[in-house]
mmCIF file of C-alpha atoms in Angstrom:
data_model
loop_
_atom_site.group_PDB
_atom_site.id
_atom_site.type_symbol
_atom_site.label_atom_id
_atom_site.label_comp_id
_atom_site.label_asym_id
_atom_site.label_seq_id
_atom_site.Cartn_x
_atom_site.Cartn_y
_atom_site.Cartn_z
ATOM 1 C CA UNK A 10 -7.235 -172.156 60.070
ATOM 2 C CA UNK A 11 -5.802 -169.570 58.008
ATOM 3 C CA UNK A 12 -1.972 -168.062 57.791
ATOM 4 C CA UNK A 13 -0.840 -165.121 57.096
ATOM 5 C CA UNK A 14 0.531 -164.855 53.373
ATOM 6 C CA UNK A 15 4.761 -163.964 53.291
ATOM 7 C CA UNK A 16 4.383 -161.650 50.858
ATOM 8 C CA UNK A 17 1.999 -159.025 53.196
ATOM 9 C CA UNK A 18 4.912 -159.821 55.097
ATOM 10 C CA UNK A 19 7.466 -157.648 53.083
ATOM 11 C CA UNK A 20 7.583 -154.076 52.731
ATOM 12 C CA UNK A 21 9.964 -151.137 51.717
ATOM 13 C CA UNK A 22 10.285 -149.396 54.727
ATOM 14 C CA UNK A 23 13.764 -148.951 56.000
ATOM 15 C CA UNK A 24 12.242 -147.840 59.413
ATOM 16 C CA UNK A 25 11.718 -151.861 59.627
ATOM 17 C CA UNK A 26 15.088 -153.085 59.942
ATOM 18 C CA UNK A 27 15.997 -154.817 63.099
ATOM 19 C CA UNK A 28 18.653 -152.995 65.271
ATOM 20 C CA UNK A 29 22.141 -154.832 63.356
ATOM 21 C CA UNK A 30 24.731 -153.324 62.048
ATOM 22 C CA UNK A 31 25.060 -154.257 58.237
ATOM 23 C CA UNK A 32 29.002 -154.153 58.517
ATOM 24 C CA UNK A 33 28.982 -156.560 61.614
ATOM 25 C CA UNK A 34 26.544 -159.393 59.721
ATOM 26 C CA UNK A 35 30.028 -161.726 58.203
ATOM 27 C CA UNK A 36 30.147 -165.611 58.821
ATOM 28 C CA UNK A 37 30.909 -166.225 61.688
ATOM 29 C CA UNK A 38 28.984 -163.467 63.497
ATOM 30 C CA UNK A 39 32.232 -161.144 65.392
ATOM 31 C CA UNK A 40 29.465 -160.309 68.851
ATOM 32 C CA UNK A 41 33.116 -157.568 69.504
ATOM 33 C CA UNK A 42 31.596 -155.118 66.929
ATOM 34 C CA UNK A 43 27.661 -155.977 66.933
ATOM 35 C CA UNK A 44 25.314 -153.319 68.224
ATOM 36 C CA UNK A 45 24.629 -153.921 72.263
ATOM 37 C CA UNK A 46 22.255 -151.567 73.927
ATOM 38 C CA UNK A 47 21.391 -151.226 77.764
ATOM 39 C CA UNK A 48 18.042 -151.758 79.255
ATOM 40 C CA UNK A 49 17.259 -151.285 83.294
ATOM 41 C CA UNK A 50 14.659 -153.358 84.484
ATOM 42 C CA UNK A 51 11.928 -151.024 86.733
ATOM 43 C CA UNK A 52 9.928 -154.068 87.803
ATOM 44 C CA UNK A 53 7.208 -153.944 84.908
ATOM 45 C CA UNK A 54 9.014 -153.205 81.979
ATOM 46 C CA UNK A 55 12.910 -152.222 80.750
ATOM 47 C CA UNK A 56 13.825 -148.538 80.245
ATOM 48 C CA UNK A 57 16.357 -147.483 77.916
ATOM 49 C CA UNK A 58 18.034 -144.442 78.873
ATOM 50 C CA UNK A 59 20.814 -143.082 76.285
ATOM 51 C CA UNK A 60 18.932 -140.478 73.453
ATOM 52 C CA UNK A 61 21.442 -142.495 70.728
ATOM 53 C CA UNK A 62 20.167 -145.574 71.649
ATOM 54 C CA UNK A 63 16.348 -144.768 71.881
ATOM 55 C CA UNK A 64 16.613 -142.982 68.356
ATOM 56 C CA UNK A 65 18.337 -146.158 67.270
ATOM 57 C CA UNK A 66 15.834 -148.602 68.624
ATOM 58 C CA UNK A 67 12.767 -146.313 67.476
ATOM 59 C CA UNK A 68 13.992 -145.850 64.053
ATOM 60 C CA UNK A 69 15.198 -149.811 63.779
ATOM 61 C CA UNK A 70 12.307 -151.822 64.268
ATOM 62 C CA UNK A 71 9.914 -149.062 65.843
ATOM 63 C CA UNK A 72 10.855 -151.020 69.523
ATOM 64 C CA UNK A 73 9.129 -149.377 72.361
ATOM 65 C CA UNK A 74 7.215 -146.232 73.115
ATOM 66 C CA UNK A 75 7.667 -142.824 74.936
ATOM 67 C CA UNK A 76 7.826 -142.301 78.669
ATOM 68 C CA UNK A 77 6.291 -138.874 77.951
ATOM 69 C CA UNK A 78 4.632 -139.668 74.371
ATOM 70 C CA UNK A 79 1.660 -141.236 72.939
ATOM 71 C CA UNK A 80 4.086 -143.237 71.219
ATOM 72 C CA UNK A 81 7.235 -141.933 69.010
ATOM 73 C CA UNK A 82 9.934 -140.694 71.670
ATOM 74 C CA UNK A 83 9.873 -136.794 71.465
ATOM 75 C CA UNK A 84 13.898 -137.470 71.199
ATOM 76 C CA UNK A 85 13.215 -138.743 67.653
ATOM 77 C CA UNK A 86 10.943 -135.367 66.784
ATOM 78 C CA UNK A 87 13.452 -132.983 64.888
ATOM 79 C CA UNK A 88 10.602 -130.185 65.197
ATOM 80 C CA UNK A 89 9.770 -130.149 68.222
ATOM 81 C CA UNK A 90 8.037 -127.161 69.973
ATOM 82 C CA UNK A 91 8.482 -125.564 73.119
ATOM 83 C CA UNK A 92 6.898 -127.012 76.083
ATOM 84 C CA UNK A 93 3.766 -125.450 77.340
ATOM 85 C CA UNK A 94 2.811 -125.769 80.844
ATOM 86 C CA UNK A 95 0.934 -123.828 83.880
ATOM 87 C CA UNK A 96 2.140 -121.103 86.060
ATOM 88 C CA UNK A 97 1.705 -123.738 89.167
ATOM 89 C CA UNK A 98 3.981 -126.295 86.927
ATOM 90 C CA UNK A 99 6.601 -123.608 86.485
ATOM 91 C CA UNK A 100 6.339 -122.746 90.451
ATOM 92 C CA UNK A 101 7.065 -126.420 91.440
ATOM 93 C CA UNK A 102 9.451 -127.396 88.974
ATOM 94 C CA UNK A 103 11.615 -124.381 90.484
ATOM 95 C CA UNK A 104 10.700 -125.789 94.196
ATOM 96 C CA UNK A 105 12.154 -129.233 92.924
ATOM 97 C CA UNK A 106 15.074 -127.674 91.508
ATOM 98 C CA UNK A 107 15.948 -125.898 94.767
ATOM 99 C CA UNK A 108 15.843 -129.027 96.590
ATOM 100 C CA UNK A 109 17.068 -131.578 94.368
ATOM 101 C CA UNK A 110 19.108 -129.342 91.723
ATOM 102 C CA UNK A 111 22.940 -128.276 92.108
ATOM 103 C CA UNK A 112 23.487 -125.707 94.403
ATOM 104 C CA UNK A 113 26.488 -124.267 92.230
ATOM 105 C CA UNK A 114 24.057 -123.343 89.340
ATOM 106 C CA UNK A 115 22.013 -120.300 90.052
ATOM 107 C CA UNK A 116 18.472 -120.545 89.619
ATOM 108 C CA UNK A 117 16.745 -118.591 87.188
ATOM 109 C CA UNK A 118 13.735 -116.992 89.535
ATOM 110 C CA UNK A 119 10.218 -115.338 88.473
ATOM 111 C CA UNK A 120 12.118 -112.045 87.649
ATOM 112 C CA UNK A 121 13.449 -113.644 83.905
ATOM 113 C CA UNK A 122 10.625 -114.028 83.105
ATOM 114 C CA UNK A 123 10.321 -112.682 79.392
ATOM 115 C CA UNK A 124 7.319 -111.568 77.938
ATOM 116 C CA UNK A 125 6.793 -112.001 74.645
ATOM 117 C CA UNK A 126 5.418 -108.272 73.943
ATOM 118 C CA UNK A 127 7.607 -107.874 71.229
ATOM 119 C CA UNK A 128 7.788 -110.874 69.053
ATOM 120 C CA UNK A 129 3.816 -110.233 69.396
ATOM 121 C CA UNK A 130 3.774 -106.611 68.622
ATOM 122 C CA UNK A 131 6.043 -107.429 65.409
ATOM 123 C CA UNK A 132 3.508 -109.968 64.416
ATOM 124 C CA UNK A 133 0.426 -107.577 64.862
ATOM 125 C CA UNK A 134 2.863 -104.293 62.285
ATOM 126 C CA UNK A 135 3.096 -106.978 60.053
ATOM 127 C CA UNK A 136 -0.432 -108.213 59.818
ATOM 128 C CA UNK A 137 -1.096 -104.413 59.561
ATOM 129 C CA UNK A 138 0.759 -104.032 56.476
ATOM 130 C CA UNK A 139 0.070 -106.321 54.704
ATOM 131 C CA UNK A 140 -3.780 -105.520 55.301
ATOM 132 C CA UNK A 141 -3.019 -102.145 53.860
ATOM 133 C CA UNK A 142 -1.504 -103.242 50.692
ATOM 134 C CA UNK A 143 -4.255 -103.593 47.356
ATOM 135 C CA UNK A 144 -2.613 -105.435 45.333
ATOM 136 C CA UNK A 145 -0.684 -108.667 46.120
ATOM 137 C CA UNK A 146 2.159 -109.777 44.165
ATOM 138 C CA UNK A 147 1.558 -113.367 43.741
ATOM 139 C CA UNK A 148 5.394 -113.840 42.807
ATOM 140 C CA UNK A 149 7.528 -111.596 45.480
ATOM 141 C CA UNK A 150 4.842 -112.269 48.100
ATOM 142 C CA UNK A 151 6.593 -115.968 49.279
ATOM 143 C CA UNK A 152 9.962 -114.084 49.368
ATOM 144 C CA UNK A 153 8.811 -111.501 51.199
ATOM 145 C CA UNK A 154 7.424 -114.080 54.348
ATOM 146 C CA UNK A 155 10.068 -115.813 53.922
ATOM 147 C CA UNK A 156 12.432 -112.777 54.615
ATOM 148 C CA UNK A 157 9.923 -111.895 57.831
ATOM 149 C CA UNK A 158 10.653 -115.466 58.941
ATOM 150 C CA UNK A 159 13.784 -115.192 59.462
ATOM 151 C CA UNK A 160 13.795 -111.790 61.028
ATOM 152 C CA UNK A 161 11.278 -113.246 63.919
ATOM 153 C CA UNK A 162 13.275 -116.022 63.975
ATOM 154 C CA UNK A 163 16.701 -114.222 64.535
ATOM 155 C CA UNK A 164 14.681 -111.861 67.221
ATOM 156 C CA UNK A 165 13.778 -115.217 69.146
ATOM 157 C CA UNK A 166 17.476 -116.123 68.727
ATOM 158 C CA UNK A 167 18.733 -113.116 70.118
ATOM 159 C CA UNK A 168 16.380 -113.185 72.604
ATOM 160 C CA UNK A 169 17.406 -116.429 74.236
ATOM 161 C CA UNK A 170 20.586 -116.990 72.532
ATOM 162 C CA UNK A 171 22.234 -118.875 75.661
ATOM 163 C CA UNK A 172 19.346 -121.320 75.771
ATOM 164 C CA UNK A 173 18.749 -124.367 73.114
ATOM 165 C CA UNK A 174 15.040 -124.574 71.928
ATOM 166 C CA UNK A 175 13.935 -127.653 73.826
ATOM 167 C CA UNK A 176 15.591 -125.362 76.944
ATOM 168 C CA UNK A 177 12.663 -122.610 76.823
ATOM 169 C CA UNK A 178 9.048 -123.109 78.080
ATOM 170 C CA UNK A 179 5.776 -121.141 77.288
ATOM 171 C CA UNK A 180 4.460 -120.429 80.690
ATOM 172 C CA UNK A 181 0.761 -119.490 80.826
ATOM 173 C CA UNK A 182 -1.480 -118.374 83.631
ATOM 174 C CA UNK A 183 -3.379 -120.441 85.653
ATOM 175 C CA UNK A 184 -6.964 -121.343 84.902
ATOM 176 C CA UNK A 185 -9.209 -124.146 86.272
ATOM 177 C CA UNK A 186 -11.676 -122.789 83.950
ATOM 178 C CA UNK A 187 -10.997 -121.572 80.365
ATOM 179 C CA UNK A 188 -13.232 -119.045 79.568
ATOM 180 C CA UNK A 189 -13.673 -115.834 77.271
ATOM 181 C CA UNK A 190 -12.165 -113.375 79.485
ATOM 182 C CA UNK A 191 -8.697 -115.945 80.121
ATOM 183 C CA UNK A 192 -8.130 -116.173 76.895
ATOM 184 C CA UNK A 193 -8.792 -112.058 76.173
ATOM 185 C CA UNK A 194 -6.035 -111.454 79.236
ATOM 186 C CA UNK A 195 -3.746 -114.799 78.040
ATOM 187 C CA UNK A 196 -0.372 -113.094 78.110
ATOM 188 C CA UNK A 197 2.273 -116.113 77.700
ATOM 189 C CA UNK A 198 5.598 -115.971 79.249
ATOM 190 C CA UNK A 199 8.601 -117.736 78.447
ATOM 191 C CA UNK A 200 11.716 -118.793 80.460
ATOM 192 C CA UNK A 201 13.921 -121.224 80.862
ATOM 193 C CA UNK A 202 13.224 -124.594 82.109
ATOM 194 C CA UNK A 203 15.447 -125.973 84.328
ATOM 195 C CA UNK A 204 13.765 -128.990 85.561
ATOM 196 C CA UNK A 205 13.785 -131.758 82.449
ATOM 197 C CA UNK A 206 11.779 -134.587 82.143
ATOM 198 C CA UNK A 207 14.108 -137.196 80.771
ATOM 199 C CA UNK A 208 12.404 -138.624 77.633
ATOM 200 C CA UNK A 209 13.238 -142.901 78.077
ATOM 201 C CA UNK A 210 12.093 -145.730 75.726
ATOM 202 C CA UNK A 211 9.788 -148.041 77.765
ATOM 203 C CA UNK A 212 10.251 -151.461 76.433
ATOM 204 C CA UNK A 213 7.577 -154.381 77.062
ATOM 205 C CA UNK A 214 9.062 -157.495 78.531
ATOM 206 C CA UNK A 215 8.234 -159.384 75.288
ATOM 207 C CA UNK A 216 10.256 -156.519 73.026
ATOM 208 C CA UNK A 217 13.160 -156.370 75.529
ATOM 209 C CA UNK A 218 13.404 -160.178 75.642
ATOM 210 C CA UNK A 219 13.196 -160.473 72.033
ATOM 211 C CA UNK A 220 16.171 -157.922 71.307
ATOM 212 C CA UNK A 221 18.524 -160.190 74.172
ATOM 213 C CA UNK A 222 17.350 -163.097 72.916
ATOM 214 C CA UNK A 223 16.327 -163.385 69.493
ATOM 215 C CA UNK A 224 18.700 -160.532 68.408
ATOM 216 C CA UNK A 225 21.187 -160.613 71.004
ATOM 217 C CA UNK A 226 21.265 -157.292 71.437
ATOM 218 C CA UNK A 227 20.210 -155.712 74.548
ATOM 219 C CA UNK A 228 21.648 -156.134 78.158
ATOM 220 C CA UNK A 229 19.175 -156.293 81.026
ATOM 221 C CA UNK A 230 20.677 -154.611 83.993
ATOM 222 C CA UNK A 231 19.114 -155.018 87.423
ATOM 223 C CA UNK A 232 20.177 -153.958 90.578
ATOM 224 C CA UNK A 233 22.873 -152.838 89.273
ATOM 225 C CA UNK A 234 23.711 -156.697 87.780
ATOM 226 C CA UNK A 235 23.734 -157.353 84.085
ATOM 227 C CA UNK A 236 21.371 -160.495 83.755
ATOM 228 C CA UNK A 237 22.250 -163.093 81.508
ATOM 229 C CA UNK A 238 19.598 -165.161 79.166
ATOM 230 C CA UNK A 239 18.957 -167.465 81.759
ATOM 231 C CA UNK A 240 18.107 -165.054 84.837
ATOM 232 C CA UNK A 241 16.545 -163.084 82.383
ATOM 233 C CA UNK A 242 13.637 -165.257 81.106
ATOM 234 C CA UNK A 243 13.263 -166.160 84.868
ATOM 235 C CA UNK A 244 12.687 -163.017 86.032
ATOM 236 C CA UNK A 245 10.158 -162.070 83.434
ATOM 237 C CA UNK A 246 8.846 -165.387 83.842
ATOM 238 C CA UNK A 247 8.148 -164.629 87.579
ATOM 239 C CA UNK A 248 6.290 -161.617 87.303
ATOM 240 C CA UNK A 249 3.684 -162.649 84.469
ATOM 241 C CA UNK A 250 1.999 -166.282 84.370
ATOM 242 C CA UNK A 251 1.456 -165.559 80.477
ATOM 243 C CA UNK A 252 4.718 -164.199 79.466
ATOM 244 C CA UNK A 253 5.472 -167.775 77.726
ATOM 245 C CA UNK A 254 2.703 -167.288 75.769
ATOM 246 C CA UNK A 255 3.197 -164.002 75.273
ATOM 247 C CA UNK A 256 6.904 -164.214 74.062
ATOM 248 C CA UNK A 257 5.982 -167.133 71.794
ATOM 249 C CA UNK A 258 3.576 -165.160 69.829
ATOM 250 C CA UNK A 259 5.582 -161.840 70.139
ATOM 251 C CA UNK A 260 8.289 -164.074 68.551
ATOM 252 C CA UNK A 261 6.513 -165.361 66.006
ATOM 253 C CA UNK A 262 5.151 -162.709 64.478
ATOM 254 C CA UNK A 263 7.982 -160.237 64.593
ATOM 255 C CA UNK A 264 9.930 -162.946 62.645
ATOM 256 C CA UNK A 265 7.334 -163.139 59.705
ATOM 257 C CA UNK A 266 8.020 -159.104 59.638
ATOM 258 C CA UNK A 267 5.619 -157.903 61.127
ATOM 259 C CA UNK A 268 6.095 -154.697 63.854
ATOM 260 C CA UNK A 269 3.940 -155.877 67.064
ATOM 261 C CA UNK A 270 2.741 -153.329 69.545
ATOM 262 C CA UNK A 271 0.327 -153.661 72.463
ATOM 263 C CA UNK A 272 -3.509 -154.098 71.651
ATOM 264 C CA UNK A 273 -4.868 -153.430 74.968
ATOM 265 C CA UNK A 274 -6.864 -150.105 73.882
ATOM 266 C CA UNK A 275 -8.424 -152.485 71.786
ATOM 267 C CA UNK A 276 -9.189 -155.570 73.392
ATOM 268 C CA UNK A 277 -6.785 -157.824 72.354
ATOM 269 C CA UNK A 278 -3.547 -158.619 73.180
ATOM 270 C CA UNK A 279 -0.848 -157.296 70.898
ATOM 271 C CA UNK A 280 -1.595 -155.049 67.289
ATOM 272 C CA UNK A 281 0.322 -155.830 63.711
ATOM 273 C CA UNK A 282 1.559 -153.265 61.773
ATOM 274 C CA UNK A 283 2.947 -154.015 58.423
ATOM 275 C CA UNK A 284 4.677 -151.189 57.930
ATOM 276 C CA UNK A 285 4.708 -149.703 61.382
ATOM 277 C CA UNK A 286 2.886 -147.324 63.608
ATOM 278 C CA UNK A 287 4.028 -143.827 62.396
ATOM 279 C CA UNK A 288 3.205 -144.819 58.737
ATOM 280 C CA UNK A 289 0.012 -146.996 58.521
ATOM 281 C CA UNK A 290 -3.117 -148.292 61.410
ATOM 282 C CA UNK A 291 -2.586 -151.712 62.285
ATOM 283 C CA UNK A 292 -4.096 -154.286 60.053
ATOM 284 C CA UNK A 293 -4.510 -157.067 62.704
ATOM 285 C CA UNK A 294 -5.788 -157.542 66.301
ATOM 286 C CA UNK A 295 -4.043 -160.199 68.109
ATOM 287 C CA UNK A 296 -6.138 -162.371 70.621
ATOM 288 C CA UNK A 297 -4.423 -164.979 72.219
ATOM 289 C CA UNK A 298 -6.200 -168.444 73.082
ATOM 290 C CA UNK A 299 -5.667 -169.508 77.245
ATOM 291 C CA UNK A 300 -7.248 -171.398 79.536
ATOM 292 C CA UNK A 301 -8.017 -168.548 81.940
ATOM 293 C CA UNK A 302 -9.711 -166.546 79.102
ATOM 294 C CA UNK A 303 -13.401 -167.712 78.480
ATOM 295 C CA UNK A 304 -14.221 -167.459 74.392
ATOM 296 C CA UNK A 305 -17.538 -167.637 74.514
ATOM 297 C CA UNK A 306 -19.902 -165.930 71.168
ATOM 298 C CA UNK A 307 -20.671 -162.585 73.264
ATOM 299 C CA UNK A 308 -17.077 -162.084 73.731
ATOM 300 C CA UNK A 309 -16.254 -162.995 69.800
ATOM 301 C CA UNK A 310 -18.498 -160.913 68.728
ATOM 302 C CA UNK A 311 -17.328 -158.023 71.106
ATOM 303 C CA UNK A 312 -13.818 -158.848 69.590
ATOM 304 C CA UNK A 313 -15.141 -159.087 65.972
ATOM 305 C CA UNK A 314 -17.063 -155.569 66.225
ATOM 306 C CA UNK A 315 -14.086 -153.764 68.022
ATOM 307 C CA UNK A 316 -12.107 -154.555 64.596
ATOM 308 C CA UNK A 317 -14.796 -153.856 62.357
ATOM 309 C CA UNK A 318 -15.496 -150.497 63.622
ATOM 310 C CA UNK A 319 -11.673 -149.841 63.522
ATOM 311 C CA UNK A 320 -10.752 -151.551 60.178
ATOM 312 C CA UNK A 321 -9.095 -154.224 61.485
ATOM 313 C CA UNK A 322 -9.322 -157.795 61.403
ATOM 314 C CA UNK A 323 -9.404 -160.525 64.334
ATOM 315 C CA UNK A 324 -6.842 -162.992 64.390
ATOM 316 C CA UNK A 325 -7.198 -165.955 67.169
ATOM 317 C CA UNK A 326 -4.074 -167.804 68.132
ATOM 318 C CA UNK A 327 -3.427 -170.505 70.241
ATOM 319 C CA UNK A 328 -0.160 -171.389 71.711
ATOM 320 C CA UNK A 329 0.748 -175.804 70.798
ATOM 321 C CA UNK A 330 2.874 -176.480 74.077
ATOM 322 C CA UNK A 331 5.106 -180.006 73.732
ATOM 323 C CA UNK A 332 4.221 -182.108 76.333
ATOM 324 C CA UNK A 333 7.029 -182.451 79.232
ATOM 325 C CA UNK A 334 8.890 -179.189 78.579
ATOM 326 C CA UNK A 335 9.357 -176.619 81.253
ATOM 327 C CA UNK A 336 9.108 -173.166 80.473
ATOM 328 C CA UNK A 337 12.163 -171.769 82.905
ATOM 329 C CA UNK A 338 14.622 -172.513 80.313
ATOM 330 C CA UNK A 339 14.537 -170.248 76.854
ATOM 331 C CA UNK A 340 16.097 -173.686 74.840
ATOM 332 C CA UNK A 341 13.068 -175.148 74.717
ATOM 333 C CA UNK A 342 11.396 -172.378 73.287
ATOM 334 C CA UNK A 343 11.552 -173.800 69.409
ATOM 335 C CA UNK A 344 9.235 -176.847 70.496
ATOM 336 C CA UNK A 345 6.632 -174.283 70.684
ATOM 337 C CA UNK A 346 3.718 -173.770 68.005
ATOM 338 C CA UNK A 347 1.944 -171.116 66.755
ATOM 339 C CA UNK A 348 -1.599 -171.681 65.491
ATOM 340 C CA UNK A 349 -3.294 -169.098 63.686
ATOM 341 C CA UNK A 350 -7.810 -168.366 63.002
ATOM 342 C CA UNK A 351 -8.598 -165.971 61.177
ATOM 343 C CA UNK A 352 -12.253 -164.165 62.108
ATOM 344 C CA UNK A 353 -14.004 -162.369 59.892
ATOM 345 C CA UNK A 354 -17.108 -160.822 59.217
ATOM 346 C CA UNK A 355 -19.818 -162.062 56.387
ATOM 347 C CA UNK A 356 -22.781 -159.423 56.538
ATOM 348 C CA UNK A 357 -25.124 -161.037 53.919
ATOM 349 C CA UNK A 358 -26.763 -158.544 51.644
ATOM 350 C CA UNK A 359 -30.861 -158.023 51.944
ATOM 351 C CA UNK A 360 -32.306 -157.362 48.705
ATOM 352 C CA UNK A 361 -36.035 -155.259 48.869
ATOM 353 C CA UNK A 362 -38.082 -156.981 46.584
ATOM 354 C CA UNK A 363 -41.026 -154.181 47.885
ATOM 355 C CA UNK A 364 -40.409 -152.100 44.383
#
């Protein structure tokens, strides 16, 4: 058995703190002016709806991942482009907004549609001239695309001054098959979008129950109730047989420092990051030790080539339950132990004695 050393443990990143307020952390804790965020329980995992509080949660312990995203919300993007989609996208979206939108608003039909002749034609003069000039003036020539930046910027301003930039999508024609002559006649369009697709933080049952319980701060609502601890851990209880398990190691590792994630796209059960997903690949895959799961040598070696091929290591762990304790209750959660293997790798070296 081998543990993990607490010095890997630390790191420098500010992205790693956990969701507190500095200010509110005085003896005793005052819970009037700590940090609570809301979380709605779908049935699989808890959503968190506010953009303040998914850029808080994201940037405070990288907690969660994008509805709409890989991973990091696109809330949390500052530079973020405008939304490219299909004709047939832009057609329903409007049919959606006529059914389900407010019938006060007007709706922006087919016929503002803007073309983007312009902004392209200005592109193409200047490509032109500066193709005709001989001699290129290593020190004025960064002013001088910096000045035609901001002239095709203010023209796309101008252009669609009463809409914000994550308001406008690119629409393009449709295509099942992109060939030469789609791409010759590709004339994008832009308009404004007036169906959005609400960007929410999707937070795994272990994350969600770690923030209420181990932080205290997150609130669980469902159907329309605010759950407390209790309902809470019997809830998430009741919809996975291994969330004890789960939670235990979740638990455990996010207190040694470490930012856990999912590790299903690679065979295991949850991924470490030391310094979190947006800076650094994960470092460790977590496979957790249960009676239902069968560890025989093909499956460690499946386990131990997945992480070599991905520069990762393997790290077994098996969950010490006390005899006698029930698992409805989160109280008795401290009686549980955490035991750690680490697998690695030892590819012995063949020397040719042939020469």
């Amino acid at each position: 058995m081998t543990t993990l050393q607490s010095e890997n443990c630390q790191t420098n990143d500010l992205n790693d703190l956990f969701p507190m307020s500095i200010e509110s952390l005085r003896f005793p804790l005052d819970n009037s002016i700590q940090i609570i965020f809301t979380g709605y329980y779908n049935g699989y995992n808890v959503e968190v709806r506010s953009p303040e509080e998914i850029t808080l949660l994201y940037h405070m312990g990288c907690f969660g991942k994008g509805s709409a995203s890989r991973s990091r919300p696109a809330l949390v993007n500052s530079d973020r482009y405008p939304e490219i989609i299909r004709k047939r996208q832009y057609l329903q979206r409007n049919n959606w907004y006529k059914k389900f939108g407010d019938s006060g608003c007007t709706l922006v039909s087919s016929t503002l549609l803007k073309e983007l002749d312009e902004l392209t034609a200005k592109i193409v003069s200047d490509g032109e001239k500066l193709k005709k000039k001989d001699i290129i003036d290593l020190v004025s020539s960064d002013e001088e695309f910096s000045h035609d930046d901001v002239d095709t910027e203010n023209a796309v301003n101008q252009s669609f001054s009463t809409s914000e930039k994550d308001e406008i999508t690119v629409v393009i024609p449709n295509s099942d098959s992109e060939e030469e002559n789609y791409f010759a006649a590709l004339k994008p369009q832009c308009c404004v979008n007036k169906i959005k697709m609400q960007e929410k933080l999707i937070l795994t049952p272990e994350e969600a129950f770690f923030l209420a319980y181990g932080l205290g701060s997150l609130q669980v609502v469902y159907n329309n109730n605010i759950l407390d601890l209790e309902q809470c851990w019997t809830l998430l209880c009741s919809n996975d047989r291994h969330f004890v398990d789960r939670y235990v190691v979740y638990h455990y590792f996010r207190s040694k420092g470490y930012v856990v994630k999912p590790g299903i796209k690679f065979g295991g059960d949850f991924l470490l990051y030391k310094d979190g997903p947006g800076i650094r690949h994960a470092d460790y895959i977590i496979v957790i030790k249960s009676d239902t799961k069968q560890d025989d040598l093909i499956t460690i070696l499946g386990h131990v080539r997945v992480a070599t091929t991905t520069v990762k290591e393997i790290l077994l762990v098996e969950v010490l339950k006390p005899n006698g304790v029930t698992s409805k209750l989160p109280e008795s959660l401290h009686l549980y132990h955490v035991k750690e293997v680490l697998l690695t790798r030892n590819i012995p070296m063949t020397i040719n004695n042939d020469d």
